[in-house]
Tab-separated table of C-alpha atoms and ligand atoms in Angstrom:
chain	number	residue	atom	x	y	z
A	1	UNK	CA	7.180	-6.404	-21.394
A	2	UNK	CA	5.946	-6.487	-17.623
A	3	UNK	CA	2.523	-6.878	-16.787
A	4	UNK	CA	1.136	-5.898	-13.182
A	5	UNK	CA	-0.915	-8.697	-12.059
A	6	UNK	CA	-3.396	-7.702	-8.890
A	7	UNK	CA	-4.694	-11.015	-7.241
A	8	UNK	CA	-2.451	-13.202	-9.410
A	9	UNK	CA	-1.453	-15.308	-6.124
A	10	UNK	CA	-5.285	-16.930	-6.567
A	11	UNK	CA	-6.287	-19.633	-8.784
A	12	UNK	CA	-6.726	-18.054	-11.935
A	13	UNK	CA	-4.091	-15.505	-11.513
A	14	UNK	CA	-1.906	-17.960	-10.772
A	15	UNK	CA	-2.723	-20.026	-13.806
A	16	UNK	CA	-2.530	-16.713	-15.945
A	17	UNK	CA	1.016	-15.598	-14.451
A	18	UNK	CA	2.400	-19.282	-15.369
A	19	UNK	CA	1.636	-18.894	-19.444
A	20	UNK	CA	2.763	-15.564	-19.347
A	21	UNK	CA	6.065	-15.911	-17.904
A	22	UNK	CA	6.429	-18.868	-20.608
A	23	UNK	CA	5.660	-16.895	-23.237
A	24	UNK	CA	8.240	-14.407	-22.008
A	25	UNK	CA	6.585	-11.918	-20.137
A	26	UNK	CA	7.939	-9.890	-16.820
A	27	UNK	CA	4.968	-10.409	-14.149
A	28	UNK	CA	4.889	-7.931	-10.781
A	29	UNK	CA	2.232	-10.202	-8.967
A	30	UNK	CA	0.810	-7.714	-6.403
A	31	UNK	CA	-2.104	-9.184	-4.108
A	32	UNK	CA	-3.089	-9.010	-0.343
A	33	UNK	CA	-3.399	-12.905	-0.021
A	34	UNK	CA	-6.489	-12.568	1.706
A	35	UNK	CA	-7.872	-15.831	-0.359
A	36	UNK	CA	-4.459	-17.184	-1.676
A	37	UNK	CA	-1.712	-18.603	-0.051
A	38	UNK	CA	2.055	-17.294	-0.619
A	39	UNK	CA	3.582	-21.190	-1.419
A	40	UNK	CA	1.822	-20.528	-4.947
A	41	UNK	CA	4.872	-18.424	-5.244
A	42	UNK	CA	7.400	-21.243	-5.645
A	43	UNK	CA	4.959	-23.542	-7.243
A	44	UNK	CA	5.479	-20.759	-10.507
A	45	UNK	CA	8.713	-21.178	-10.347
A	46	UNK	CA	8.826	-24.872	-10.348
A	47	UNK	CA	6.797	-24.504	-13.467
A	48	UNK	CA	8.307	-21.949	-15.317
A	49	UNK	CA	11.740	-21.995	-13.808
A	50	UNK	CA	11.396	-17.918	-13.697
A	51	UNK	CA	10.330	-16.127	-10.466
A	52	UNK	CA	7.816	-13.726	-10.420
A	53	UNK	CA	7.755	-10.451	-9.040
A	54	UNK	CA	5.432	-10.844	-5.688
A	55	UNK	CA	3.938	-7.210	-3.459
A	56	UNK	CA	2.066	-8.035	-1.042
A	57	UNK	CA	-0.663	-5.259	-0.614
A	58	UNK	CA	-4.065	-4.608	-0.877
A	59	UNK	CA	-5.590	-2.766	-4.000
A	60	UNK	CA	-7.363	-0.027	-1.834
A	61	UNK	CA	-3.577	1.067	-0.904
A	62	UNK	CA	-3.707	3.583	-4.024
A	63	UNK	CA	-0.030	4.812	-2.991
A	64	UNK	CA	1.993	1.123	-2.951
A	65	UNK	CA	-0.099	0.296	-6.015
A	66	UNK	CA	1.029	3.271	-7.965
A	67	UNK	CA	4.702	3.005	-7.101
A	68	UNK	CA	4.530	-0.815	-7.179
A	69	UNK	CA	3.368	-0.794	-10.879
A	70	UNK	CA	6.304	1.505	-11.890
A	71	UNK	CA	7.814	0.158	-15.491
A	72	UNK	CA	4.159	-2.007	-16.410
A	73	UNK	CA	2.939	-1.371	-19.901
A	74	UNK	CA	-0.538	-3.204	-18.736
A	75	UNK	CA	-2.745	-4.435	-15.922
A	76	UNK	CA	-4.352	-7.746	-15.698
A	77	UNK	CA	-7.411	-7.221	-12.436
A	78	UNK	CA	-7.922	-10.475	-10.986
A	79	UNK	CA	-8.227	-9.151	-7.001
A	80	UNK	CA	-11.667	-9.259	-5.409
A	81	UNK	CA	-13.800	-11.427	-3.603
A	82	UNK	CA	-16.272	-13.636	-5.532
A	83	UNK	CA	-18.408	-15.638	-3.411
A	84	UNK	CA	-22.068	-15.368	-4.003
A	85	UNK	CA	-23.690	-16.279	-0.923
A	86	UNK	CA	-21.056	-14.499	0.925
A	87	UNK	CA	-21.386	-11.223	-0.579
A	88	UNK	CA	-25.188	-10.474	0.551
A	89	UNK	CA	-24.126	-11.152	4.263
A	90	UNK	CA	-21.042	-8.748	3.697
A	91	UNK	CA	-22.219	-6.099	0.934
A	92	UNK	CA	-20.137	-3.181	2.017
A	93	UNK	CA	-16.875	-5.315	1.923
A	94	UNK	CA	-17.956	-6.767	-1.462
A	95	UNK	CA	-18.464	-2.825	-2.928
A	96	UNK	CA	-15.453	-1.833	-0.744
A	97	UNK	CA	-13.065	-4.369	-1.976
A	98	UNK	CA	-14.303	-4.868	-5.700
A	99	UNK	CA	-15.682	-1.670	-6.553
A	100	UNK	CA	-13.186	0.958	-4.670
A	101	UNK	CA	-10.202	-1.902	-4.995
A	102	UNK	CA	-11.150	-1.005	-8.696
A	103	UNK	CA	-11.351	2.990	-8.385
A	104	UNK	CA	-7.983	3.041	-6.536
A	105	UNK	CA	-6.061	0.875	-9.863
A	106	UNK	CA	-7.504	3.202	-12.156
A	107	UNK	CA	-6.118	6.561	-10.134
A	108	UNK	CA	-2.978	4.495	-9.926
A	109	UNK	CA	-2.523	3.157	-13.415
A	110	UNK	CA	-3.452	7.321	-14.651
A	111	UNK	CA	-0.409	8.074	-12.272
A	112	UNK	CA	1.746	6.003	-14.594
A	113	UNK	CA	0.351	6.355	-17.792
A	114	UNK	CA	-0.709	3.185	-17.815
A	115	UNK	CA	-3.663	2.904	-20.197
A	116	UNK	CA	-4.229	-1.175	-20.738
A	117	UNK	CA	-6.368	-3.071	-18.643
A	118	UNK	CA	-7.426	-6.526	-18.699
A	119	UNK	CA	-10.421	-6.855	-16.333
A	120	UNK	CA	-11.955	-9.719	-14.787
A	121	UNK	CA	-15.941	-9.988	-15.444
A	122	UNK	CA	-18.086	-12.778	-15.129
A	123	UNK	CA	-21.281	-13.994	-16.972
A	124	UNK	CA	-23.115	-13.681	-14.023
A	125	UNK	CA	-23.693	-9.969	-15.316
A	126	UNK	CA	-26.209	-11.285	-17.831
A	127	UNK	CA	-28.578	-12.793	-15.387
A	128	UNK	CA	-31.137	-15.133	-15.779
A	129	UNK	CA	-30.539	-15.690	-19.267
A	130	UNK	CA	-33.624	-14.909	-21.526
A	131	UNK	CA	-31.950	-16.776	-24.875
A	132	UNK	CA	-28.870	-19.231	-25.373
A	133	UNK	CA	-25.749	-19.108	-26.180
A	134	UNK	CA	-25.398	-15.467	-24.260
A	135	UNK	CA	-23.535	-13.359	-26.404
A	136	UNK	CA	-22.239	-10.007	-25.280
A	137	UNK	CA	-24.770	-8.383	-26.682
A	138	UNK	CA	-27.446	-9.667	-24.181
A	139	UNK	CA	-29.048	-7.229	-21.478
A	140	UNK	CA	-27.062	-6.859	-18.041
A	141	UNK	CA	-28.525	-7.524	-14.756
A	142	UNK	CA	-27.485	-8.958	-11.563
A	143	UNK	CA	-29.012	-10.715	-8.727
A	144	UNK	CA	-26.820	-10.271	-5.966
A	145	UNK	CA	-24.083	-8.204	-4.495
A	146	UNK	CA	-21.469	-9.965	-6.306
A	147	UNK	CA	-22.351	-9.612	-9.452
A	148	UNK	CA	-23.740	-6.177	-8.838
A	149	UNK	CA	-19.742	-5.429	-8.208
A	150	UNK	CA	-18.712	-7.005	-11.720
A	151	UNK	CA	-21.812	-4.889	-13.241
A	152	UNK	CA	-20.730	-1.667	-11.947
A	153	UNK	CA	-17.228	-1.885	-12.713
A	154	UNK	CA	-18.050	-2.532	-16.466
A	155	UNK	CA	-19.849	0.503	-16.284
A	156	UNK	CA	-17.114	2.299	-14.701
A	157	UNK	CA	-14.763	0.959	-16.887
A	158	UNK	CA	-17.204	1.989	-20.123
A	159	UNK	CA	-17.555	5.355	-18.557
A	160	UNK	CA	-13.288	5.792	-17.595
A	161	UNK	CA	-12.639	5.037	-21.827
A	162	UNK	CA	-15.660	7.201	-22.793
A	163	UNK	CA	-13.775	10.265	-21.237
A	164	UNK	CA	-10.687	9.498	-22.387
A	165	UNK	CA	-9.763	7.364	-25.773
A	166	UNK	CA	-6.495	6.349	-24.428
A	167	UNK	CA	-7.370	3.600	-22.590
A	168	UNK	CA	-7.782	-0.077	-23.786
A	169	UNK	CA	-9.734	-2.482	-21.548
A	170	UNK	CA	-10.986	-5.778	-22.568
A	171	UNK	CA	-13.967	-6.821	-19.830
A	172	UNK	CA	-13.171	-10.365	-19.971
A	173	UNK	CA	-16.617	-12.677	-19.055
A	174	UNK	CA	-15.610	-16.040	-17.662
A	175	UNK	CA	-17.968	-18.356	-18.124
A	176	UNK	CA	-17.345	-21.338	-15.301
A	177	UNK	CA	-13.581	-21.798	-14.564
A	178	UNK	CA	-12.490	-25.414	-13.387
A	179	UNK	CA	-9.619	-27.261	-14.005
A	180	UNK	CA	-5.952	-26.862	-13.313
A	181	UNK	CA	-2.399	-27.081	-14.525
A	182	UNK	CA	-1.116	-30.396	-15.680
A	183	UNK	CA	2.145	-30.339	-13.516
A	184	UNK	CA	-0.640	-30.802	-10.690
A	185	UNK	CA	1.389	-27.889	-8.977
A	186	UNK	CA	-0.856	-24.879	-8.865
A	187	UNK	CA	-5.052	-25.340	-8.240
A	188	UNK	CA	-8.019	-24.458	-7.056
A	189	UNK	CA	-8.049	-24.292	-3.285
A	190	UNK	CA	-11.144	-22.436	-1.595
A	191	UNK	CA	-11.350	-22.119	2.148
A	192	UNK	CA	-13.996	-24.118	4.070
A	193	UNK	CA	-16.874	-25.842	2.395
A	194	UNK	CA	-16.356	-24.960	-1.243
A	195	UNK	CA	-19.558	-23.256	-3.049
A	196	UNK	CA	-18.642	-24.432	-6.494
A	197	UNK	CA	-19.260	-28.103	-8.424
A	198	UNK	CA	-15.846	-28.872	-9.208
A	199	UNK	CA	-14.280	-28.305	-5.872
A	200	UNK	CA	-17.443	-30.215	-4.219
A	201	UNK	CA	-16.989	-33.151	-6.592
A	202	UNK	CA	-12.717	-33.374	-6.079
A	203	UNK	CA	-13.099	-33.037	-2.392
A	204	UNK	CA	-15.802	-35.930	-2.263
A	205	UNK	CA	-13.448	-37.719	-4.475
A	206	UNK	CA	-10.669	-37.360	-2.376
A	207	UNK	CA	-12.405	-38.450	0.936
A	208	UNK	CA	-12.716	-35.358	2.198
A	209	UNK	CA	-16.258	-34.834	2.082
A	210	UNK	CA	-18.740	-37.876	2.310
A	211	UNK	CA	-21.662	-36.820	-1.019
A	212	UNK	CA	-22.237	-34.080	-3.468
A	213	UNK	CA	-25.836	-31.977	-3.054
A	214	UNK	CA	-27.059	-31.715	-5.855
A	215	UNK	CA	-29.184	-28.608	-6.503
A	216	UNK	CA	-32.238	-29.972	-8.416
A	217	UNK	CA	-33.296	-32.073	-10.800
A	218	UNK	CA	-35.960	-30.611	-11.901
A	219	UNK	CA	-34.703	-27.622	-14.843
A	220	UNK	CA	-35.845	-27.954	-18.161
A	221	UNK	CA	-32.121	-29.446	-19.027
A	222	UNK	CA	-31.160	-33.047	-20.804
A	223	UNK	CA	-31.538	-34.425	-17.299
A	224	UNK	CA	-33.106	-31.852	-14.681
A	225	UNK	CA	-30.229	-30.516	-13.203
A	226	UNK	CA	-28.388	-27.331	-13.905
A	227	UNK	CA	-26.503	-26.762	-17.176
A	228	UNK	CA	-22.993	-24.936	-17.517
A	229	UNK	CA	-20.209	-23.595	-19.500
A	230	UNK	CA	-17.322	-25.309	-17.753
A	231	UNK	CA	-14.066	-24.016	-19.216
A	232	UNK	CA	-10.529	-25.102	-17.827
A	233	UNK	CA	-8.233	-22.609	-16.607
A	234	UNK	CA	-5.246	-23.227	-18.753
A	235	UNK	CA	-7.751	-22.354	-21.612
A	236	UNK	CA	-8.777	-19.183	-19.775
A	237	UNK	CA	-5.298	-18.025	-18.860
A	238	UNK	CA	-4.499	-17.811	-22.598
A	239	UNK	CA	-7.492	-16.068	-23.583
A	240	UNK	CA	-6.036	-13.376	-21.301
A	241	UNK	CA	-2.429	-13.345	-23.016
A	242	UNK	CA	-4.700	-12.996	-26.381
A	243	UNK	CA	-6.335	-10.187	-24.617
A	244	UNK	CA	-3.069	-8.504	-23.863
A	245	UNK	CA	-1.858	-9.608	-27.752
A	246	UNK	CA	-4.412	-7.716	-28.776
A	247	UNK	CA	-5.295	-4.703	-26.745
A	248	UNK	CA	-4.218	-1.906	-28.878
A	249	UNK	CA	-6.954	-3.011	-31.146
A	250	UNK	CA	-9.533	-2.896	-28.864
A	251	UNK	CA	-11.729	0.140	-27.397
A	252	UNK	CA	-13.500	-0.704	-24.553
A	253	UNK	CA	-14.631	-4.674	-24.905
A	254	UNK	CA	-16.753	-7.266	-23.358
A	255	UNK	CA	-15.426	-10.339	-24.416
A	256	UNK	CA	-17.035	-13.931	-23.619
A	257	UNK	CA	-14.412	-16.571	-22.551
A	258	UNK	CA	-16.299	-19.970	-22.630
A	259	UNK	CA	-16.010	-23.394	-24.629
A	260	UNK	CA	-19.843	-22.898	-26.050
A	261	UNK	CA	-21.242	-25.949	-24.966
A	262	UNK	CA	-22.847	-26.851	-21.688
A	263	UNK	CA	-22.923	-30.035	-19.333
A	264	UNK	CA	-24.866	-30.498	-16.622
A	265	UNK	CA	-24.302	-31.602	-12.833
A	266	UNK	CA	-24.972	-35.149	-13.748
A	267	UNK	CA	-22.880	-35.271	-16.865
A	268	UNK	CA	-19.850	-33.576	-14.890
A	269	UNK	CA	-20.204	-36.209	-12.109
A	270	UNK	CA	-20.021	-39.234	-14.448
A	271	UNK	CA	-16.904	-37.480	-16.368
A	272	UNK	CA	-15.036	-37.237	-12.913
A	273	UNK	CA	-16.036	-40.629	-12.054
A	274	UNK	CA	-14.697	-41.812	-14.917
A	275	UNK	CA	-11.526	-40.034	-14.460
A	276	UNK	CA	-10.664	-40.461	-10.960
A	277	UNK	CA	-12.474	-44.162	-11.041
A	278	UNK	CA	-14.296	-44.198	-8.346
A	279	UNK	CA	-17.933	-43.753	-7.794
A	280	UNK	CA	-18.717	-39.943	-6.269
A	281	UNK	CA	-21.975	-40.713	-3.911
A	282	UNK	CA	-24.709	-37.922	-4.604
A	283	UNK	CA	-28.480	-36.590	-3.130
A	284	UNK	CA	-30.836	-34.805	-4.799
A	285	UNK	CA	-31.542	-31.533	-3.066
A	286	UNK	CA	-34.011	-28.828	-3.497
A	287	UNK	CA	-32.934	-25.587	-5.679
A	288	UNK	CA	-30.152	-23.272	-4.659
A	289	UNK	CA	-31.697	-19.713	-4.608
A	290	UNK	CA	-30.443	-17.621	-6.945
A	291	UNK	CA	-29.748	-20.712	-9.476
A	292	UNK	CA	-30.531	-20.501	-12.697
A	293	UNK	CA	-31.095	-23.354	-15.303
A	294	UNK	CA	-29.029	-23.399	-17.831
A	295	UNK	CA	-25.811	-20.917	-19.293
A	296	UNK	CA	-23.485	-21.361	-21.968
A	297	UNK	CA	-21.481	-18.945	-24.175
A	298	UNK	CA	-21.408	-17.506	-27.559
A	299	UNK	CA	-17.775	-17.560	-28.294
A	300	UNK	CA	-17.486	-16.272	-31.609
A	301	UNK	CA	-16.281	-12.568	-30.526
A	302	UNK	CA	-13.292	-14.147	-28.669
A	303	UNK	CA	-12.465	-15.854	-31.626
A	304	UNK	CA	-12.649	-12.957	-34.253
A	305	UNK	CA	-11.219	-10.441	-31.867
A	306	UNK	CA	-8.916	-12.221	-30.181
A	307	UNK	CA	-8.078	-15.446	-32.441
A	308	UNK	CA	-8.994	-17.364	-29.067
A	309	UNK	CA	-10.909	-20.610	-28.778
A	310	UNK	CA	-10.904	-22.730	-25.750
A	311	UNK	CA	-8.883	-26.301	-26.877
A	312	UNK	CA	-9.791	-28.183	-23.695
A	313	UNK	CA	-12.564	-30.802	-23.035
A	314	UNK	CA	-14.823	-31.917	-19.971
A	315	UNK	CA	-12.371	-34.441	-19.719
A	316	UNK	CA	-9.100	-32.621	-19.639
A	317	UNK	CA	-11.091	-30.587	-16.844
A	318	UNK	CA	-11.889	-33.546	-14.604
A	319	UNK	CA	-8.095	-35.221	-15.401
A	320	UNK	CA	-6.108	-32.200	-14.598
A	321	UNK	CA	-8.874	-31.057	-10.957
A	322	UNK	CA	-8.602	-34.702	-9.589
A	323	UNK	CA	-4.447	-34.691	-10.903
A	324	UNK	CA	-4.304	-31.175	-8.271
A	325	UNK	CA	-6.698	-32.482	-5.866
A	326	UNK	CA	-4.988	-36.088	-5.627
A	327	UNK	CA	-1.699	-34.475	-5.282
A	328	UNK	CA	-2.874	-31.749	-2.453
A	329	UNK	CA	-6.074	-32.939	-0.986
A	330	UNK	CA	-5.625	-29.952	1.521
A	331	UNK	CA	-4.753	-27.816	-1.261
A	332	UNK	CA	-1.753	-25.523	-0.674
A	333	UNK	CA	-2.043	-26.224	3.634
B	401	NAD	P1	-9.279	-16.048	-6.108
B	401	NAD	O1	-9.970	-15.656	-4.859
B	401	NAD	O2	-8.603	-17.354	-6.168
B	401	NAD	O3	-8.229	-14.920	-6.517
B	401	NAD	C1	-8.411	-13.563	-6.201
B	401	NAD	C2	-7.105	-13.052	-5.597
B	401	NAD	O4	-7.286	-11.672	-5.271
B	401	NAD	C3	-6.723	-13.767	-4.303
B	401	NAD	O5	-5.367	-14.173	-4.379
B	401	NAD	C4	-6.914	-12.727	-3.208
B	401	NAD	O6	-5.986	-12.870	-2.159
B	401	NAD	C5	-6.728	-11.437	-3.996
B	401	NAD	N1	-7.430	-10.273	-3.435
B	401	NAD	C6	-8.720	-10.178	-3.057
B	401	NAD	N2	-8.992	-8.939	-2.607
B	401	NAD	C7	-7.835	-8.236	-2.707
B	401	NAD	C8	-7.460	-6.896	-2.398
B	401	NAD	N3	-8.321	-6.036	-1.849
B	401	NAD	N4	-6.192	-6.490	-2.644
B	401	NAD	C9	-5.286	-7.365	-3.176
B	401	NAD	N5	-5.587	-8.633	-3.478
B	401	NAD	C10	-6.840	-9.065	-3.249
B	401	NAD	O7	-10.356	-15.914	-7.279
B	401	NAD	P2	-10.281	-16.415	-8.791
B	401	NAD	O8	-11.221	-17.547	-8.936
B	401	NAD	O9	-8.877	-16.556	-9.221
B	401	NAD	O10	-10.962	-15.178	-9.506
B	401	NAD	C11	-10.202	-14.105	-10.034
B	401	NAD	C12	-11.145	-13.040	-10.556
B	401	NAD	O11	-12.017	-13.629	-11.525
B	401	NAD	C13	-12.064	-12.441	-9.488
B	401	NAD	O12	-12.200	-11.062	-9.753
B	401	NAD	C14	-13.382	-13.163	-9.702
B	401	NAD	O13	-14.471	-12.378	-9.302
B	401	NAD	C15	-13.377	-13.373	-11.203
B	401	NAD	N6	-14.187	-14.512	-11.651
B	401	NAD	C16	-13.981	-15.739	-11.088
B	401	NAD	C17	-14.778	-16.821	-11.489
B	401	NAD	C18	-14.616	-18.173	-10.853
B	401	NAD	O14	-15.546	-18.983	-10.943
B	401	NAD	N7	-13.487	-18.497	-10.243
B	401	NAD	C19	-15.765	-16.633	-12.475
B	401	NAD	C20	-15.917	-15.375	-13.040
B	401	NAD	C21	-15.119	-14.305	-12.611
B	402	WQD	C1	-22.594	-24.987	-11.036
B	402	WQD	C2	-23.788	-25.944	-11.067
B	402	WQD	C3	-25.281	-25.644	-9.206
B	402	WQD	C4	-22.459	-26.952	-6.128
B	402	WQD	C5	-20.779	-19.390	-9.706
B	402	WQD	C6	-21.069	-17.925	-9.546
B	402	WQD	C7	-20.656	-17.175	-10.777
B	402	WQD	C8	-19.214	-17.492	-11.176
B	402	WQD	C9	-18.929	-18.951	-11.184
B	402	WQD	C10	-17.762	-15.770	-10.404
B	402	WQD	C11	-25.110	-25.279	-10.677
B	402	WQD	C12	-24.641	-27.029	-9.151
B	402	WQD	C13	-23.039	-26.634	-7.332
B	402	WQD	C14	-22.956	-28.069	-5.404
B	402	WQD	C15	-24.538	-28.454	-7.168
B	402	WQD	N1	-18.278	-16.910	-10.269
B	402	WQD	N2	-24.057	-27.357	-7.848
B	402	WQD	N3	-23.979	-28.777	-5.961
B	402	WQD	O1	-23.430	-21.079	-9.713
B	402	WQD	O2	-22.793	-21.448	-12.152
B	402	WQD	O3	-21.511	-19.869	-10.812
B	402	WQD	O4	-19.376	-19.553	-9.964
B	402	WQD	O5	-18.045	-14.883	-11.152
B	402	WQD	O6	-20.838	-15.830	-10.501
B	402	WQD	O7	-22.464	-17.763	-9.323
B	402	WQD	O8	-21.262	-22.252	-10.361
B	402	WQD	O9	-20.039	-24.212	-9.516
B	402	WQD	O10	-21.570	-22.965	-7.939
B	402	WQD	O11	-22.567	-24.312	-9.779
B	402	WQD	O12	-25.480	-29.127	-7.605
B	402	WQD	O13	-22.502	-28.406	-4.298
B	402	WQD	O14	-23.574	-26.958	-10.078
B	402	WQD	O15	-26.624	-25.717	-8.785
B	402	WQD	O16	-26.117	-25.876	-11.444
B	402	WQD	P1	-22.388	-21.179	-10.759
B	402	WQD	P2	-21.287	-23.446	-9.323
């Protein structure tokens, strides 16, 4: 069975295109490596000893998309940009990219009959969260351009099987992806100053930066500072090859893909300190905007729909980020 793959050159693509070529899956990656780097191309095939289709081209190219996914049965839609901060100083690229990226796949995949779609959400559609653990049935909002893009598409996607009870789509909600895979091949590797804790904390580790900022310490969490459902990416790869596993049976899904528990920046510190064995120097900082306290997942529909469950610890996480950022402190440069 071969499974188009858009963005599966970036971190969690690439993570996703490793398990399914070892579980025997064809992969056409197809991705405009405009935040991935095309050496992640051979690192798969170190790993899985298979290569992997790769197109390079951009998801708003409706044409080369529709001809490139000739043969799929499904679509797994990783491509789009996903920082935060960056999206409200570049809104129409965010909507451009993300939101027509996403119209364009769906003309192309109705070119080919292609009715499966695996679709990358985030729980940043539920917002400041007004009861924990967020389960899928909690209200949507978003607070920024970003997540707007992740809102919208679910809506679009909602809308798409409304009209038309062909299609299958499983809205998968990542809760907070860290982590990489054990062979210490294939990682996370943002460009510039990373936004995210893990990245931060590895690149600190590594020398590369000199302390982590911590942003606040004063949330109503087991030690002020924020609270998150870290989940390593090996984990969320396979909830997406349960996802595929399973997408006949489903209509039109949101599915949570989190562990269910939360640790905050402190605890996540001391567990890659522990790891790495070194001590990660840190200052207290005022509030990011747009933070919010505390976020973890109800995982129970993954698990009944999908017979997924997250297997990895905080400690697995921290082991297998400092084995990738040890072994490529520039990442893949
Ligand atoms: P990433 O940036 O590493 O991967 C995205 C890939 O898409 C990159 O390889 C990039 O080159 C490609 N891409 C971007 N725009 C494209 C376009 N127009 N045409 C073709 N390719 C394009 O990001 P990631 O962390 O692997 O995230 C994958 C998906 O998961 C994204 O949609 C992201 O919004 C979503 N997500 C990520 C997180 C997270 O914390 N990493 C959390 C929730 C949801
Ligand atoms: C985690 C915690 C920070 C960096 C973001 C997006 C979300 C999703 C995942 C895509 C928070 C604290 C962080 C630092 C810190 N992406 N922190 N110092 O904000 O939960 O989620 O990535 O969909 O949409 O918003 O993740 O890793 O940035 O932050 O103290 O240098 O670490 O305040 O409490 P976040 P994060």
């Amino acid at each position: 069975m071969k499974i188009f793959i858009t963005g599966g050159m970036g971190y969690i693509g690439s993570h996703t295109c490793v398990e399914l070529l070892n579980s025997g899956y064809e992969v056409m990656i197809y991705d405009n490596l405009s935040n991935s780097n095309v050496k992640v191309l051979e690192r798969i095939k170190v790993i899985t000893g298979k290569e992997p289709v790769f197109i390079q081209g951009d998801i708003r190219d409706e044409e080369l998309m529709a001809t490139s996914m000739d043969g799929c049965s499904a679509v797994i839609h990783f491509a789009g940009l996903k920082a935060v901060g960056e999206s409200s100083q570049i809104p129409i690229e965010y909507y451009d990219n993300n939101i027509n990226g996403t119209l364009c796949l769906l003309r192309a995949m109705k070119k080919n009959s292609i009715y499966n779609l695996v679709f990358s959400s985030s729980a940043t559609v539920y917002g400041d969260p007004l009861y924990l653990p967020l389960d899928e049935n909690h209200p949507l909002s978003a607070t920024n351009p970003y997540g707007r893009t992740k809102l919208f598409i679910e809506e679009i996607l909602r809308d798409v099987y409304t009209s038309d009870k062909n299609w299958h789509i499983a809205l998968l909600r990542y809760f907070n992806p860290i982590g990489a895979h054990s062979s210490g091949l294939i990682g996370e590797s943002p460009n510039g100053i990373p936004n995210n804790l893990l990245p931060y904390i590895s690149q600190v580790a590594v020398g590369k930066r000199e302390s982590l900022s911590v942003w606040g310490d004063d949330y109503d969490t087991v030690d002020g500072t924020g609270v998150r459902d870290y989940i390593h990416v090996v984990d969320l790869a396979m909830g997406h090859l349960k996802a595929l596993e399973n997408i006949a049976s489903l209509g039109c899904e949101a599915i949570n893909l989190g562990t269910g528990n939360g640790y905050s920046v402190l605890e996540v510190l001391r567990a890659f300190e522990k790891t790495c064995n070194k001590n990660i120097p840190y200052k207290i900082e005022s509030r990011r905007v747009g933070d919010i306290s505390s976020c973890h997942a109800n995982a129970k529909k993954a698990k009944e729909l999908l017979e997924w469950s997250a297997t990895k610890n905080i400690n697995d996480m921290c082991s297998d980020g400092w084995n990738w950022q040890s072994k490529n402190p520039n990442g893949y440069e």
